[in-house]
Amino acid sequence: MGEFLRGAAWWAADGRPVRADPGDRERLPADAWERALVPAGVRLEFEARGVAAVEIAYEGLERSPVDRHRRQSPTFTLLGGAEVLADIGTHLVRLPLPRPDGKYTVHLPEVLRPLIHYVRPVGGTLEPVARAPRWLVYGDSIVEGWAASRPHLAWPAVAGRALGVEGVNLGYAGAARGELASAQQLASLEADIITVAFGTNCWSRTPHTAGLLYETTLVFLAAVRTGHPRTPLLVVSPVHRPDAEATPNALGADLAQLRDAVERATRDTLRGGDDRLSLLPGVGLLTQAHLLDGVHPGDEGHALLARAVAENLTGNKFRDTIFGKALD
C-alpha cells in the first residue's frame, strides 16, 4: 500500500511503517526506538474518481504501555468526513466519502501500529496524490503529537496541510535528545525542508548541562548537514514549561538555560556560514493555559505552534527554494 501512504520514512520487515531506520536500531536509545514503532503522522492520501466509499483492511496491535494514557478511542479519520473506530486484530473498515471526486487524507489509528493490507474503492477508482515537497520534523513528544486529541491535530500535521508539503513526523516522546544516530538518519533521508525541535527531555529524563546541550546541538546540526548541506533547516527551541523554567535539573541546569544553549548553538552555526539555517525561539509561542498537563499542549496549543512554524517557513528568505512559485 506504499503508493497511498504518506509520511512514512522507513519500513519494518512485516511491512509496517516505522519512524527510524530498522537497520540502525542498535545505535538508538530504547525509548526512541519504541516510539519509532508508532506511525505518528503517517496517513493515506489519494484522489477519488467516482468513489462512494473506501474500504481499508488492516491488522492492529495492542497499545503500548506508554500509549494507554490516551483516552480517545483509536479511529481512522477521514479529514472532512467520517471517523471509524479501529481495534486490535484483523478488520475491514469502510469510510464513506462526502463527495465521489476529490483528494482525501485518512489518518491512521496510530496507537494500534496498524499494518494496512489493502485500500480499495467502492465504485470508481483511487489514484495516489502527486508527491509534495518533503518536510522532516524531528523532536520530542510535542512533535509526535502529545496531547492533541487526534493525530491530524498535531502541529506538524496541521502545518504540513497549510504548507502543502509531505510532513514526515520524527518525533519521539520521552526521547529526542539530539542523539547523533538520529541526526545521521535525518541526513540519510530525502528532504526539501527540515525542522528540529528538541531540548525539553534534556532537562528531565536525561539531564544535560547547558554546555553539553550547546555542544550536542552543534554536532546534531553538523551531522544533518552532511546529508543536506543546502536544505532549509529551521530550529525551534523548547517551548514554555512552567515546572522547568527556573528549576535546576540533576546537573544544575534549568530549562531557560537549556533553551539558551540551543539558541546560542544555532546562532553560532549561522555565524559560521550556514546561511540556510533559521531559528524560531520557542519560549513565547505558548502559555501555561495552552498546556493540558503542564508540559504538552492541547489542540489550541498545537494550532498555535503550527501557525508559528508555517509563518516562519513561508516568510523566510528560503520560501522560493522550498515552495517554488506556488506562494507568490
Tab-separated table of C-alpha atoms in Angstrom:
chain	number	residue	atom	x	y	z
A	1	MET	CA	0.000	0.000	0.000
A	2	GLY	CA	3.021	2.222	-0.310
A	3	GLU	CA	1.548	4.204	-3.200
A	4	PHE	CA	-1.119	5.723	-0.892
A	5	LEU	CA	0.899	6.077	2.311
A	6	ARG	CA	2.477	9.439	3.061
A	7	GLY	CA	4.696	10.462	5.948
A	8	ALA	CA	6.488	7.110	6.107
A	9	ALA	CA	10.253	7.201	6.468
A	10	TRP	CA	11.208	3.519	6.773
A	11	TRP	CA	9.507	0.113	6.730
A	12	ALA	CA	9.730	-2.775	9.182
A	13	ALA	CA	10.217	-6.334	7.959
A	14	ASP	CA	6.490	-7.051	8.367
A	15	GLY	CA	5.509	-4.102	6.168
A	16	ARG	CA	4.546	-1.635	8.885
A	17	PRO	CA	5.842	1.933	8.532
A	18	VAL	CA	8.359	2.898	11.216
A	19	ARG	CA	9.936	6.249	12.019
A	20	ALA	CA	13.563	5.264	12.500
A	21	ASP	CA	15.923	3.146	10.443
A	22	PRO	CA	15.482	-0.542	11.411
A	23	GLY	CA	18.969	-1.250	10.143
A	24	ASP	CA	20.387	1.256	12.621
A	25	ARG	CA	18.223	0.488	15.667
A	26	GLU	CA	21.091	-0.772	17.818
A	27	ARG	CA	22.547	2.734	17.934
A	28	LEU	CA	19.273	4.311	19.041
A	29	PRO	CA	18.191	4.618	22.675
A	30	ALA	CA	15.481	2.101	23.533
A	31	ASP	CA	12.906	4.832	24.218
A	32	ALA	CA	13.446	6.403	20.798
A	33	TRP	CA	13.052	3.052	19.030
A	34	GLU	CA	9.903	2.213	20.987
A	35	ARG	CA	8.273	5.463	19.842
A	36	ALA	CA	9.526	4.963	16.288
A	37	LEU	CA	7.277	1.898	16.064
A	38	VAL	CA	4.203	4.146	16.418
A	39	PRO	CA	3.421	5.607	12.956
A	40	ALA	CA	2.738	9.154	14.153
A	41	GLY	CA	1.680	11.358	11.269
A	42	VAL	CA	1.556	8.506	8.742
A	43	ARG	CA	-1.592	8.720	6.632
A	44	LEU	CA	-3.269	7.632	3.415
A	45	GLU	CA	-3.631	10.219	0.672
A	46	PHE	CA	-5.484	9.535	-2.569
A	47	GLU	CA	-7.569	11.094	-5.294
A	48	ALA	CA	-11.022	9.558	-5.718
A	49	ARG	CA	-12.858	9.425	-9.018
A	50	GLY	CA	-16.468	8.307	-8.799
A	51	VAL	CA	-15.965	6.617	-5.411
A	52	ALA	CA	-18.779	6.173	-2.869
A	53	ALA	CA	-16.614	4.812	-0.045
A	54	VAL	CA	-13.161	3.466	0.692
A	55	GLU	CA	-12.509	0.095	2.318
A	56	ILE	CA	-9.357	-0.409	4.367
A	57	ALA	CA	-8.220	-3.835	5.520
A	58	TYR	CA	-5.784	-3.666	8.413
A	59	GLU	CA	-4.286	-5.544	11.332
A	60	GLY	CA	-3.966	-3.654	14.629
A	61	LEU	CA	-1.840	-4.423	17.682
A	62	GLU	CA	-2.376	-3.789	21.376
A	63	ARG	CA	-1.455	-0.319	22.530
A	64	SER	CA	1.970	0.014	24.077
A	65	PRO	CA	2.065	0.804	27.812
A	66	VAL	CA	3.111	4.380	27.008
A	67	ASP	CA	0.028	4.908	24.838
A	68	ARG	CA	-2.523	3.560	27.289
A	69	HIS	CA	-2.889	7.033	28.813
A	70	ARG	CA	-4.653	8.222	25.668
A	71	ARG	CA	-8.337	8.330	26.475
A	72	GLN	CA	-9.639	8.699	22.931
A	73	SER	CA	-10.652	5.567	21.068
A	74	PRO	CA	-8.380	4.955	18.068
A	75	THR	CA	-10.021	5.710	14.726
A	76	PHE	CA	-9.431	6.007	11.034
A	77	THR	CA	-10.121	9.708	10.478
A	78	LEU	CA	-11.187	10.961	7.060
A	79	LEU	CA	-10.461	14.676	7.047
A	80	GLY	CA	-13.698	16.484	6.370
A	81	GLY	CA	-15.642	13.255	6.714
A	82	ALA	CA	-16.239	10.224	8.879
A	83	GLU	CA	-14.396	8.663	11.794
A	84	VAL	CA	-14.491	4.872	12.056
A	85	LEU	CA	-13.472	3.083	15.244
A	86	ALA	CA	-10.490	0.760	14.965
A	87	ASP	CA	-9.468	-2.164	17.137
A	88	ILE	CA	-6.791	-4.805	17.561
A	89	GLY	CA	-6.846	-7.825	15.287
A	90	THR	CA	-7.654	-8.005	11.585
A	91	HIS	CA	-10.570	-5.899	10.386
A	92	LEU	CA	-12.135	-4.236	7.358
A	93	VAL	CA	-13.415	-0.681	7.798
A	94	ARG	CA	-15.471	1.386	5.374
A	95	LEU	CA	-15.198	5.179	5.123
A	96	PRO	CA	-17.998	6.845	3.117
A	97	LEU	CA	-16.726	9.767	1.068
A	98	PRO	CA	-18.711	13.010	1.235
A	99	ARG	CA	-18.046	13.555	-2.490
A	100	PRO	CA	-17.300	10.933	-5.142
A	101	ASP	CA	-14.478	13.002	-6.650
A	102	GLY	CA	-11.658	14.784	-4.880
A	103	LYS	CA	-8.453	14.463	-2.885
A	104	TYR	CA	-8.684	12.852	0.536
A	105	THR	CA	-6.485	12.193	3.561
A	106	VAL	CA	-7.098	9.403	6.078
A	107	HIS	CA	-5.176	9.458	9.342
A	108	LEU	CA	-4.450	6.065	10.864
A	109	PRO	CA	-5.237	4.811	14.389
A	110	GLU	CA	-1.548	5.215	15.095
A	111	VAL	CA	-1.531	3.816	18.649
A	112	LEU	CA	-2.561	0.428	17.175
A	113	ARG	CA	0.506	0.436	14.886
A	114	PRO	CA	-1.683	-0.796	12.011
A	115	LEU	CA	-0.463	-2.907	9.125
A	116	ILE	CA	-2.518	-1.878	6.080
A	117	HIS	CA	-3.296	-4.892	3.903
A	118	TYR	CA	-5.160	-3.034	1.170
A	119	VAL	CA	-7.143	0.081	0.297
A	120	ARG	CA	-9.855	-0.255	-2.321
A	121	PRO	CA	-12.690	1.897	-3.643
A	122	VAL	CA	-16.382	1.106	-3.579
A	123	GLY	CA	-17.137	2.086	-7.169
A	124	GLY	CA	-14.780	4.237	-9.217
A	125	THR	CA	-11.013	4.398	-8.884
A	126	LEU	CA	-8.345	5.653	-6.497
A	127	GLU	CA	-5.099	7.264	-7.603
A	128	PRO	CA	-2.111	8.261	-5.457
A	129	VAL	CA	-1.738	12.002	-4.974
A	130	ALA	CA	1.289	13.671	-6.510
A	131	ARG	CA	4.340	13.888	-4.287
A	132	ALA	CA	4.778	17.210	-2.485
A	133	PRO	CA	7.975	18.766	-1.075
A	134	ARG	CA	9.175	16.562	1.775
A	135	TRP	CA	9.443	18.060	5.268
A	136	LEU	CA	11.283	16.164	8.011
A	137	VAL	CA	10.282	17.201	11.541
A	138	TYR	CA	12.475	15.884	14.362
A	139	GLY	CA	11.677	16.356	18.019
A	140	ASP	CA	10.122	15.072	21.215
A	141	SER	CA	6.601	14.262	22.425
A	142	ILE	CA	5.176	17.622	21.336
A	143	VAL	CA	6.350	16.962	17.775
A	144	GLU	CA	4.947	13.429	17.988
A	145	GLY	CA	1.576	14.973	18.818
A	146	TRP	CA	1.024	14.700	22.561
A	147	ALA	CA	-1.631	15.809	23.790
A	148	ALA	CA	-3.603	16.659	20.637
A	149	SER	CA	-6.989	14.946	20.648
A	150	ARG	CA	-6.411	13.326	17.232
A	151	PRO	CA	-3.292	12.659	15.128
A	152	HIS	CA	-4.348	15.104	12.415
A	153	LEU	CA	-4.371	17.916	15.014
A	154	ALA	CA	-0.687	17.539	15.963
A	155	TRP	CA	1.192	20.664	14.949
A	156	PRO	CA	3.373	19.027	12.238
A	157	ALA	CA	0.200	17.646	10.598
A	158	VAL	CA	-1.617	20.987	10.789
A	159	ALA	CA	1.367	22.929	9.468
A	160	GLY	CA	2.028	20.354	6.753
A	161	ARG	CA	-1.503	20.744	5.381
A	162	ALA	CA	-1.229	24.534	5.486
A	163	LEU	CA	2.101	24.437	3.646
A	164	GLY	CA	1.084	21.768	1.127
A	165	VAL	CA	4.086	19.586	1.970
A	166	GLU	CA	4.561	15.926	2.832
A	167	GLY	CA	5.339	16.032	6.525
A	168	VAL	CA	7.368	13.160	7.967
A	169	ASN	CA	6.969	13.078	11.748
A	170	LEU	CA	10.181	12.053	13.502
A	171	GLY	CA	9.035	12.995	16.987
A	172	TYR	CA	9.935	10.547	19.764
A	173	ALA	CA	8.081	11.041	23.042
A	174	GLY	CA	10.383	10.888	26.031
A	175	ALA	CA	13.437	10.803	23.776
A	176	ALA	CA	14.829	13.116	21.044
A	177	ARG	CA	17.790	14.468	22.996
A	178	GLY	CA	19.837	15.262	19.913
A	179	GLU	CA	21.351	11.800	19.531
A	180	LEU	CA	23.978	11.569	16.804
A	181	ALA	CA	22.349	8.430	15.366
A	182	SER	CA	19.087	10.344	14.808
A	183	ALA	CA	20.931	13.206	13.125
A	184	GLN	CA	22.669	10.784	10.785
A	185	GLN	CA	19.355	9.108	9.984
A	186	LEU	CA	17.857	12.503	9.093
A	187	ALA	CA	20.892	13.092	6.888
A	188	SER	CA	20.175	9.848	5.021
A	189	LEU	CA	16.575	10.740	4.114
A	190	GLU	CA	15.326	12.700	1.135
A	191	ALA	CA	14.236	16.153	2.307
A	192	ASP	CA	13.247	19.549	0.920
A	193	ILE	CA	12.821	21.144	4.371
A	194	ILE	CA	13.991	20.086	7.836
A	195	THR	CA	12.815	21.241	11.253
A	196	VAL	CA	14.347	20.181	14.567
A	197	ALA	CA	12.735	20.899	17.940
A	198	PHE	CA	14.361	19.258	20.953
A	199	GLY	CA	15.732	20.107	24.381
A	200	THR	CA	12.937	19.580	26.900
A	201	ASN	CA	13.933	15.981	27.579
A	202	CYS	CA	17.467	17.204	28.221
A	203	TRP	CA	16.106	18.900	31.353
A	204	SER	CA	14.332	15.943	32.906
A	205	ARG	CA	14.566	12.439	31.517
A	206	THR	CA	18.266	12.531	30.648
A	207	PRO	CA	19.609	15.685	32.301
A	208	HIS	CA	22.127	17.817	30.442
A	209	THR	CA	24.143	20.824	31.424
A	210	ALA	CA	23.814	23.913	29.266
A	211	GLY	CA	27.319	23.318	27.955
A	212	LEU	CA	26.551	19.745	26.989
A	213	LEU	CA	23.348	20.728	25.164
A	214	TYR	CA	25.178	23.545	23.366
A	215	GLU	CA	27.755	21.103	22.027
A	216	THR	CA	25.085	18.469	21.298
A	217	THR	CA	23.139	20.973	19.198
A	218	LEU	CA	26.263	21.991	17.268
A	219	VAL	CA	27.108	18.365	16.499
A	220	PHE	CA	23.498	17.471	15.634
A	221	LEU	CA	23.224	20.292	13.096
A	222	ALA	CA	26.617	19.459	11.615
A	223	ALA	CA	25.632	15.803	11.219
A	224	VAL	CA	22.363	16.689	9.484
A	225	ARG	CA	24.337	18.932	7.133
A	226	THR	CA	26.460	16.006	5.962
A	227	GLY	CA	23.433	14.803	4.013
A	228	HIS	CA	21.657	18.124	3.455
A	229	PRO	CA	24.272	20.846	3.050
A	230	ARG	CA	21.871	23.332	1.397
A	231	THR	CA	18.427	22.236	2.597
A	232	PRO	CA	16.489	24.931	4.518
A	233	LEU	CA	16.711	23.961	8.195
A	234	LEU	CA	14.636	25.503	10.987
A	235	VAL	CA	15.476	25.066	14.675
A	236	VAL	CA	12.637	25.557	17.180
A	237	SER	CA	13.915	25.895	20.737
A	238	PRO	CA	11.931	24.419	23.677
A	239	VAL	CA	8.511	25.911	24.355
A	240	HIS	CA	7.349	27.172	27.751
A	241	ARG	CA	7.271	24.575	30.538
A	242	PRO	CA	6.316	26.133	33.891
A	243	ASP	CA	7.797	23.491	36.192
A	244	ALA	CA	11.186	23.591	34.460
A	245	GLU	CA	11.842	27.214	33.539
A	246	ALA	CA	13.692	28.164	36.719
A	247	THR	CA	14.110	24.733	38.324
A	248	PRO	CA	17.591	23.191	38.179
A	249	ASN	CA	17.765	19.610	36.943
A	250	ALA	CA	20.015	16.945	38.438
A	251	LEU	CA	23.037	18.624	36.846
A	252	GLY	CA	22.061	22.163	37.825
A	253	ALA	CA	20.587	23.488	34.548
A	254	ASP	CA	17.092	24.931	34.278
A	255	LEU	CA	15.086	24.921	31.061
A	256	ALA	CA	15.718	28.606	30.404
A	257	GLN	CA	19.466	27.888	30.352
A	258	LEU	CA	18.991	24.843	28.140
A	259	ARG	CA	16.832	26.832	25.723
A	260	ASP	CA	19.532	29.493	25.584
A	261	ALA	CA	22.099	26.782	24.795
A	262	VAL	CA	20.058	25.544	21.811
A	263	GLU	CA	19.601	29.088	20.528
A	264	ARG	CA	23.279	30.050	21.002
A	265	ALA	CA	24.403	26.946	19.137
A	266	THR	CA	22.027	27.750	16.290
A	267	ARG	CA	23.160	31.380	16.074
A	268	ASP	CA	26.814	30.357	16.217
A	269	THR	CA	26.221	27.897	13.376
A	270	LEU	CA	24.596	30.734	11.418
A	271	ARG	CA	27.599	32.967	12.071
A	272	GLY	CA	29.820	30.111	10.965
A	273	GLY	CA	28.392	30.390	7.443
A	274	ASP	CA	25.269	28.213	7.386
A	275	ASP	CA	23.052	30.661	5.508
A	276	ARG	CA	20.283	28.064	5.067
A	277	LEU	CA	19.646	27.846	8.799
A	278	SER	CA	16.992	29.762	10.761
A	279	LEU	CA	15.808	29.916	14.375
A	280	LEU	CA	12.334	30.151	15.894
A	281	PRO	CA	12.584	30.835	19.654
A	282	GLY	CA	10.058	28.676	21.460
A	283	VAL	CA	9.556	30.495	24.739
A	284	GLY	CA	6.846	32.921	23.556
A	285	LEU	CA	4.837	30.539	21.408
A	286	LEU	CA	2.675	29.031	24.180
A	287	THR	CA	1.474	29.976	27.659
A	288	GLN	CA	0.602	27.787	30.592
A	289	ALA	CA	-3.052	27.982	29.566
A	290	HIS	CA	-2.253	26.013	26.388
A	291	LEU	CA	-0.698	23.082	28.288
A	292	LEU	CA	-3.107	20.321	29.284
A	293	ASP	CA	-0.756	18.706	31.784
A	294	GLY	CA	1.783	21.444	32.331
A	295	VAL	CA	4.007	20.048	29.554
A	296	HIS	CA	2.007	19.097	26.443
A	297	PRO	CA	-0.291	21.436	24.514
A	298	GLY	CA	-3.868	20.626	23.620
A	299	ASP	CA	-5.420	21.262	20.229
A	300	GLU	CA	-5.286	25.052	20.573
A	301	GLY	CA	-1.615	24.971	21.514
A	302	HIS	CA	-0.774	22.671	18.619
A	303	ALA	CA	-2.624	25.027	16.263
A	304	LEU	CA	-0.568	27.963	17.550
A	305	LEU	CA	2.695	26.063	17.070
A	306	ALA	CA	1.631	25.054	13.567
A	307	ARG	CA	0.849	28.656	12.658
A	308	ALA	CA	4.159	29.940	14.017
A	309	VAL	CA	6.208	27.355	12.131
A	310	ALA	CA	4.229	27.740	8.894
A	311	GLU	CA	4.558	31.524	9.037
A	312	ASN	CA	8.293	31.199	9.620
A	313	LEU	CA	8.763	28.847	6.668
A	314	THR	CA	6.617	30.869	4.267
A	315	GLY	CA	8.013	34.191	5.395
A	316	ASN	CA	11.736	33.456	5.420
A	317	LYS	CA	14.183	34.022	2.603
A	318	PHE	CA	14.145	30.347	1.554
A	319	ARG	CA	10.483	30.108	0.625
A	320	ASP	CA	11.112	30.050	-3.135
A	321	THR	CA	13.621	27.253	-2.602
A	322	ILE	CA	11.064	25.287	-0.618
A	323	PHE	CA	7.836	26.026	-2.438
A	324	GLY	CA	8.881	27.260	-5.864
A	325	LYS	CA	6.467	29.912	-7.128
A	326	ALA	CA	3.360	28.420	-5.525
A	327	LEU	CA	3.206	31.069	-2.771
A	328	ASP	CA	3.960	34.118	-4.941
